[in-house]
């Protein structure tokens, strides 16, 4: 009973914290950005096909260098596959409704020195998906893969990626079973005006 009360209290604090974080912002899009936080515990409520498509459309709405759209998204809903993807991600992958493996497509990427822009392109897509998930009331977390060779290898094997498709990250998604307070990361000292160190 005491444990249940503590959980309820923590959840209420989480919701109040999230509200407090967003309350200064009138604009819905800004509020969505400021209230997004990583969610790593999920209920067993399924995520609909329409919601998944919205997440993917949000991902593909991201900007990319020279509009190359050098990406591929692998949606994983199969429980056995999710377990295979788990690696160091532990129980998250057992609870979640789905995961999206965000990959770079090196055949669509910029040539030569600019090839590495695929990482930024796919990162922009990833953040768009996280924000769309928050807007839909879903919980999600970015889990890193690239540039750690062993993770790239393990994820590529699990979802059978060809050589030219490189996994950047695995986004784990589901209906939230926790409501942590979004972190306040505003640090004016991390900003300069006109010249480094000028505040
Ligand atoms: C490149 C990258 C890799 C990450 N990898 C992991 C991961 O492997 N496991 C995890 O639980 N969270 C991972 N995260 C989520 C971060 O831990 C989280 O974003 C950070 O602590 C800030 O918290 P917030 O998302 O709630 O603002 C990763 C985030 C990024 C951007």
Tab-separated table of C-alpha atoms and ligand atoms in Angstrom:
chain	number	residue	atom	x	y	z
A	1	UNK	CA	0.000	0.000	0.000
A	2	UNK	CA	2.812	2.371	1.010
A	3	UNK	CA	4.657	1.460	-2.189
A	4	UNK	CA	1.529	2.107	-4.274
A	5	UNK	CA	1.072	5.530	-2.640
A	6	UNK	CA	4.717	6.388	-3.321
A	7	UNK	CA	4.310	5.397	-6.999
A	8	UNK	CA	1.099	7.508	-7.269
A	9	UNK	CA	2.867	10.470	-5.658
A	10	UNK	CA	5.849	10.156	-8.001
A	11	UNK	CA	3.559	9.919	-11.036
A	12	UNK	CA	1.585	12.992	-9.927
A	13	UNK	CA	4.846	14.881	-9.430
A	14	UNK	CA	5.921	13.805	-12.905
A	15	UNK	CA	2.713	15.078	-14.505
A	16	UNK	CA	2.876	18.354	-12.558
A	17	UNK	CA	6.536	18.739	-13.496
A	18	UNK	CA	5.769	18.147	-17.155
A	19	UNK	CA	2.959	20.693	-17.000
A	20	UNK	CA	5.219	23.193	-15.268
A	21	UNK	CA	7.880	22.685	-17.947
A	22	UNK	CA	5.424	23.415	-20.724
A	23	UNK	CA	3.226	26.002	-19.072
A	24	UNK	CA	5.253	29.066	-20.047
A	25	UNK	CA	4.789	28.338	-23.709
A	26	UNK	CA	1.636	29.384	-25.528
A	27	UNK	CA	2.662	27.772	-28.768
A	28	UNK	CA	1.757	24.073	-29.065
A	29	UNK	CA	4.845	23.134	-31.080
A	30	UNK	CA	7.196	24.819	-28.589
A	31	UNK	CA	5.319	23.236	-25.684
A	32	UNK	CA	5.735	19.832	-27.363
A	33	UNK	CA	9.494	20.366	-27.694
A	34	UNK	CA	9.848	21.476	-24.067
A	35	UNK	CA	7.812	18.575	-22.631
A	36	UNK	CA	9.479	15.755	-24.597
A	37	UNK	CA	11.521	13.477	-22.407
A	38	UNK	CA	12.889	9.958	-22.811
A	39	UNK	CA	10.363	7.284	-21.812
A	40	UNK	CA	11.717	3.812	-21.098
A	41	UNK	CA	8.701	2.020	-19.541
A	42	UNK	CA	5.589	1.148	-21.507
A	43	UNK	CA	2.109	-0.287	-21.015
A	44	UNK	CA	0.949	-3.143	-23.244
A	45	UNK	CA	-1.480	-0.888	-25.164
A	46	UNK	CA	-0.769	-1.265	-28.883
A	47	UNK	CA	0.233	1.610	-31.152
A	48	UNK	CA	-2.013	1.848	-34.204
A	49	UNK	CA	-0.878	1.609	-37.826
A	50	UNK	CA	-2.088	5.176	-38.385
A	51	UNK	CA	0.055	6.398	-35.464
A	52	UNK	CA	3.091	4.533	-36.816
A	53	UNK	CA	2.566	6.141	-40.224
A	54	UNK	CA	2.342	9.580	-38.601
A	55	UNK	CA	5.671	8.931	-36.851
A	56	UNK	CA	7.283	7.891	-40.141
A	57	UNK	CA	5.858	10.899	-41.987
A	58	UNK	CA	7.231	13.168	-39.249
A	59	UNK	CA	10.643	11.505	-39.657
A	60	UNK	CA	10.615	12.005	-43.404
A	61	UNK	CA	9.596	15.656	-43.017
A	62	UNK	CA	13.053	16.431	-41.589
A	63	UNK	CA	15.527	18.566	-43.528
A	64	UNK	CA	18.386	16.759	-45.328
A	65	UNK	CA	21.518	18.027	-47.081
A	66	UNK	CA	20.625	18.749	-50.756
A	67	UNK	CA	17.280	17.071	-50.022
A	68	UNK	CA	18.885	13.655	-50.534
A	69	UNK	CA	16.663	11.918	-47.945
A	70	UNK	CA	19.405	9.311	-47.480
A	71	UNK	CA	17.498	7.140	-45.070
A	72	UNK	CA	15.582	3.953	-44.512
A	73	UNK	CA	13.293	3.155	-41.574
A	74	UNK	CA	12.764	-0.397	-40.348
A	75	UNK	CA	9.613	-0.688	-38.222
A	76	UNK	CA	9.900	-3.645	-35.857
A	77	UNK	CA	6.737	-4.945	-34.179
A	78	UNK	CA	7.555	-8.659	-34.052
A	79	UNK	CA	8.168	-9.641	-30.397
A	80	UNK	CA	10.961	-12.113	-31.176
A	81	UNK	CA	12.715	-9.516	-33.342
A	82	UNK	CA	12.328	-6.872	-30.633
A	83	UNK	CA	13.974	-9.258	-28.183
A	84	UNK	CA	16.788	-9.807	-30.668
A	85	UNK	CA	17.272	-6.044	-30.870
A	86	UNK	CA	17.439	-5.709	-27.093
A	87	UNK	CA	21.236	-5.937	-26.633
A	88	UNK	CA	22.140	-3.423	-23.930
A	89	UNK	CA	18.644	-1.918	-24.111
A	90	UNK	CA	17.320	-4.499	-21.622
A	91	UNK	CA	13.658	-4.712	-20.690
A	92	UNK	CA	12.572	-1.725	-22.763
A	93	UNK	CA	12.442	-3.867	-25.884
A	94	UNK	CA	10.347	-6.509	-24.137
A	95	UNK	CA	7.717	-3.969	-23.048
A	96	UNK	CA	7.537	-1.628	-26.036
A	97	UNK	CA	4.948	-1.768	-28.809
A	98	UNK	CA	7.489	-1.179	-31.535
A	99	UNK	CA	10.917	0.062	-32.411
A	100	UNK	CA	11.991	2.074	-35.430
A	101	UNK	CA	15.526	1.457	-36.654
A	102	UNK	CA	16.598	4.715	-38.303
A	103	UNK	CA	19.209	3.944	-40.946
A	104	UNK	CA	21.379	5.847	-43.377
A	105	UNK	CA	21.255	4.716	-47.010
A	106	UNK	CA	24.804	5.197	-48.282
A	107	UNK	CA	23.658	4.782	-51.904
A	108	UNK	CA	21.435	7.866	-51.509
A	109	UNK	CA	23.908	9.859	-49.386
A	110	UNK	CA	26.034	12.761	-50.667
A	111	UNK	CA	29.227	11.710	-52.462
A	112	UNK	CA	32.790	12.257	-51.232
A	113	UNK	CA	33.581	14.457	-48.259
A	114	UNK	CA	29.903	15.275	-47.698
A	115	UNK	CA	28.859	11.634	-47.251
A	116	UNK	CA	28.834	12.018	-43.458
A	117	UNK	CA	25.880	14.409	-43.687
A	118	UNK	CA	23.679	11.280	-43.586
A	119	UNK	CA	24.266	11.192	-39.825
A	120	UNK	CA	22.838	14.670	-39.366
A	121	UNK	CA	19.970	13.955	-41.776
A	122	UNK	CA	18.995	10.801	-39.889
A	123	UNK	CA	19.431	12.534	-36.520
A	124	UNK	CA	16.990	15.248	-37.631
A	125	UNK	CA	14.522	12.514	-38.663
A	126	UNK	CA	14.990	10.813	-35.297
A	127	UNK	CA	14.219	13.952	-33.310
A	128	UNK	CA	11.147	14.594	-35.482
A	129	UNK	CA	9.910	11.067	-34.650
A	130	UNK	CA	10.514	11.624	-30.916
A	131	UNK	CA	8.574	14.892	-31.042
A	132	UNK	CA	5.723	13.346	-33.023
A	133	UNK	CA	5.544	10.516	-30.467
A	134	UNK	CA	5.263	13.054	-27.642
A	135	UNK	CA	2.552	14.962	-29.523
A	136	UNK	CA	0.563	11.715	-29.950
A	137	UNK	CA	0.822	10.920	-26.219
A	138	UNK	CA	3.293	8.103	-26.859
A	139	UNK	CA	6.572	7.550	-25.041
A	140	UNK	CA	9.860	7.032	-26.859
A	141	UNK	CA	13.600	6.952	-26.384
A	142	UNK	CA	16.526	7.282	-28.799
A	143	UNK	CA	19.019	4.461	-28.263
A	144	UNK	CA	22.364	4.888	-29.942
A	145	UNK	CA	23.860	2.423	-32.435
A	146	UNK	CA	26.241	4.172	-34.883
A	147	UNK	CA	29.255	4.680	-34.590
A	148	UNK	CA	29.770	1.744	-32.205
A	149	UNK	CA	30.814	-1.121	-34.509
A	150	UNK	CA	29.478	-3.967	-32.343
A	151	UNK	CA	26.036	-2.298	-32.097
A	152	UNK	CA	25.943	-1.594	-35.834
A	153	UNK	CA	26.764	-5.247	-36.471
A	154	UNK	CA	24.194	-6.595	-33.990
A	155	UNK	CA	21.326	-4.395	-35.228
A	156	UNK	CA	22.199	-4.998	-38.901
A	157	UNK	CA	22.103	-8.738	-38.265
A	158	UNK	CA	18.804	-8.624	-36.350
A	159	UNK	CA	16.906	-6.789	-39.092
A	160	UNK	CA	18.942	-8.143	-42.020
A	161	UNK	CA	20.311	-4.858	-43.357
A	162	UNK	CA	22.272	-4.907	-46.618
A	163	UNK	CA	25.810	-3.437	-46.582
A	164	UNK	CA	24.803	0.058	-47.796
A	165	UNK	CA	22.118	0.524	-45.082
A	166	UNK	CA	23.705	1.625	-41.775
A	167	UNK	CA	21.673	1.803	-38.541
A	168	UNK	CA	22.063	5.136	-36.732
A	169	UNK	CA	19.785	4.388	-33.794
A	170	UNK	CA	16.853	2.382	-32.518
A	171	UNK	CA	13.853	4.417	-31.331
A	172	UNK	CA	11.908	2.428	-28.744
A	173	UNK	CA	8.208	3.374	-28.637
A	174	UNK	CA	5.057	2.544	-26.682
A	175	UNK	CA	2.355	4.015	-24.484
A	176	UNK	CA	4.100	5.524	-21.439
A	177	UNK	CA	4.035	3.693	-18.096
A	178	UNK	CA	6.136	6.402	-16.433
A	179	UNK	CA	6.011	10.186	-16.474
A	180	UNK	CA	9.433	11.584	-15.598
A	181	UNK	CA	9.787	15.346	-15.340
A	182	UNK	CA	11.409	16.744	-18.477
A	183	UNK	CA	14.947	17.872	-17.646
A	184	UNK	CA	15.557	21.607	-17.593
A	185	UNK	CA	18.663	21.926	-19.753
A	186	UNK	CA	18.609	25.697	-20.241
A	187	UNK	CA	22.147	26.909	-19.479
A	188	UNK	CA	22.857	30.470	-20.636
A	189	UNK	CA	26.596	29.829	-20.175
A	190	UNK	CA	26.438	27.453	-23.160
A	191	UNK	CA	25.596	30.391	-25.436
A	192	UNK	CA	27.820	33.143	-26.823
A	193	UNK	CA	26.740	36.220	-28.733
A	194	UNK	CA	28.819	37.319	-31.733
A	195	UNK	CA	32.080	35.922	-30.325
A	196	UNK	CA	32.874	32.852	-28.248
A	197	UNK	CA	32.711	33.721	-24.560
A	198	UNK	CA	30.728	36.960	-25.095
A	199	UNK	CA	27.573	36.890	-23.010
B	1	LIG	C1	22.944	9.676	-29.562
B	1	LIG	C2	22.083	9.238	-28.401
B	1	LIG	C3	22.226	7.962	-27.893
B	1	LIG	C4	21.423	7.548	-26.813
B	1	LIG	N1	21.530	6.246	-26.392
B	1	LIG	C5	20.730	5.819	-25.375
B	1	LIG	C6	20.771	4.443	-24.976
B	1	LIG	O1	21.507	3.630	-25.507
B	1	LIG	N2	19.946	4.065	-23.957
B	1	LIG	C7	19.085	4.944	-23.354
B	1	LIG	O2	18.366	4.541	-22.439
B	1	LIG	N3	19.015	6.254	-23.731
B	1	LIG	C8	19.813	6.708	-24.730
B	1	LIG	N4	19.724	8.010	-25.162
B	1	LIG	C9	18.787	8.936	-24.503
B	1	LIG	C10	19.527	9.887	-23.574
B	1	LIG	O3	19.980	9.194	-22.431
B	1	LIG	C11	18.590	11.051	-23.166
B	1	LIG	O4	18.147	11.719	-24.327
B	1	LIG	C12	19.282	12.041	-22.257
B	1	LIG	O5	19.567	11.453	-21.002
B	1	LIG	C13	18.456	13.293	-22.026
B	1	LIG	O6	17.208	12.967	-21.481
B	1	LIG	P1	15.841	13.356	-22.192
B	1	LIG	O7	15.777	12.628	-23.509
B	1	LIG	O8	14.775	12.875	-21.236
B	1	LIG	O9	15.822	14.837	-22.388
B	1	LIG	C14	20.498	8.444	-26.228
B	1	LIG	C15	20.352	9.730	-26.771
B	1	LIG	C16	21.119	10.121	-27.854
B	1	LIG	C17	20.908	11.499	-28.458
